[in-house]
Amino acid sequence: MAKGILSRLFSCASPHHIAGGGGGNSNSKRDASTSPQHSLSSSLMDENIAFGESIITKWDSDSTDYAKLTSLFSDGHGDAARFLRAVADLRRAMLFFFSPDCPDPSSIRVQSLIRAQSLMQSAMRSLEKEFHRILTANRHRLDSVSLSSSSSSSDDDEIGLFSSNAIADLRSIAESMMANGYGMECVRIYKVLRKSILGEDLSLLGFDIRLPYSNFHKIDWPVLDLRIKSWLAAARISFPAHFAAERLLCSQVFDSSDSDDLDLTESCFADVANAVALQFLSFPESIAKTKPSPEKLFRILELHQTLSDLFPQIESTFSYESTSSVKVKALETLQALAEAARNSLAEFEVAVQKESSRILIPGGGVHPLTRNAMNFLASLADHVPALINVYAGVPFRPPEPLPEISAPCPSTIVPASVSDRIAWLLLVVLCKLDHKAEFYKEVALSYLFLANNVQYVANEVRRSGLKIILGARWAERHEDTARRYSERYVRLGWGKAAAAFEEAAAAQEGRLVQDERMREEVKTEVEGMIVPAYQGLYESFTAARGGGMEAAAVPVRFSPKGLRDRIEQVFVEPLSSESSGSVNGSFSTSP
């Protein structure tokens, strides 16, 4: 019977625990034939039991109202220290009565053991209650960031989710319960409560891990985009703070530098954090599995970059063998996000190539496709670090070699796997614009359309991160191309203006030159082509008329100044709303 009672106790007992101590009175009878030394030891152990009984029964909530209303581990901790000392003395008494050194008859030893075991069970119930109370009371009192960042501070500091006093109390309770064979109960309470709290911490950060991930393909992108923002915000705090703090807390409560305790620390952390972390990482993995599209690319890149930045922290926090599944999950998620990003960028290329609108932009202005594509690519240039990671080890092989004018400048900052891809996408956009220029029936207007759109592309490259990816020379080459298009427009559109200026001016009314610098260059070129010849004609007529000119009779209607004013009227600055609008297949650049 005694062996059954002490099965918990002796699973963690060692000979050095068997010692005297304590106080109180004993009513047990002793065998007179025993030696005085053994009789004295038995009396001391009986006193330990009696002393323990006076302390332990006071805090038995099943027996006294005082224990129901008062916390054992309250301010001052005097009662807690006496209680833990009584439990330790009780344990020594139980070990003594079970040892061969005990001189008492078997019946008396069993009675003492039963009495001590009953007290021990009561004590463990009280400690279990206190362990639960301390964990619950401190669940959200402080934040995990403090615990993680203050791990090197002294025990007197306020650190994280628990003050140093609370952690010390938890550790004392855990050590006592484990020493007396009740470690499983202690660990069970810890795991259940802390796992629940960790999940709540993520919810307080704005992300609910209980959301089902299987139906993401049915959720509208704006809704899914909001959830991604929530995940990103929660991830940037949870891994360096909450998960890291949880591991630290496990160590502070259960680790006493014993190999078994180290295993226990690992086990507790794994049971508390593994499932939560795996579920948390399932979200970006599920996003990666949705249908690729250009509008998702920037969020996917942000997910990939954030997880890449956090991976060293994940690797450090989940370094135990039993938590390696979290590291594996993070790596698999990174790979899935990288593939999703590559597929989404490929969809952008497909969308440009398939853009089939035949709308003619009035005045040959900038096409919505140009604006949308350049907004997309300029935003993409802000994600170069993520792109470098996504395309690491994935060399670019274009369907055909890049022409020299479209090739990026060699760079030590951006690898060719990224710069060549961006250059290729810009070439696809420019080729599509060449095709759209063919829709204009007037050749001069088609050249103006190309001049406006190529200049717009060059300007966007210059003013965005695309300049770093492609190099300044890329923009210069395409500005030269735009200038050649504008020159052809001037020759074709204004070539006969010297002989029939008003007809030419009327025909070019409403033509748009979007870029301010190009507009000035075009006006200068038109004036240079028309004004000198017209001025000679004007002077000939005025000389023939003796310096006067009859407006109705003379075919020369403008003075040189009037001619310049008329040209100025043709090339007015376009309104900001001109050539805006939308076409099918527009590209999103989510903020």
mmCIF file of C-alpha atoms in Angstrom, residues 2 114 116 231 284 318 343 398 493:
data_model
loop_
_atom_site.group_PDB
_atom_site.id
_atom_site.type_symbol
_atom_site.label_atom_id
_atom_site.label_comp_id
_atom_site.label_asym_id
_atom_site.label_seq_id
_atom_site.Cartn_x
_atom_site.Cartn_y
_atom_site.Cartn_z
ATOM 1 C CA ALA A 2 2.815 2.361 0.896
ATOM 2 C CA ILE A 114 -1.108 7.621 4.707
ATOM 3 C CA ALA A 116 1.528 12.372 5.159
ATOM 4 C CA TRP A 231 -1.000 39.429 -40.364
ATOM 5 C CA PRO A 284 0.816 33.443 -45.786
ATOM 6 C CA PHE A 318 12.332 27.559 -32.384
ATOM 7 C CA ASN A 343 3.838 33.732 -61.085
ATOM 8 C CA PRO A 398 14.000 36.114 -72.316
ATOM 9 C CA GLY A 493 2.237 67.542 -89.265
#
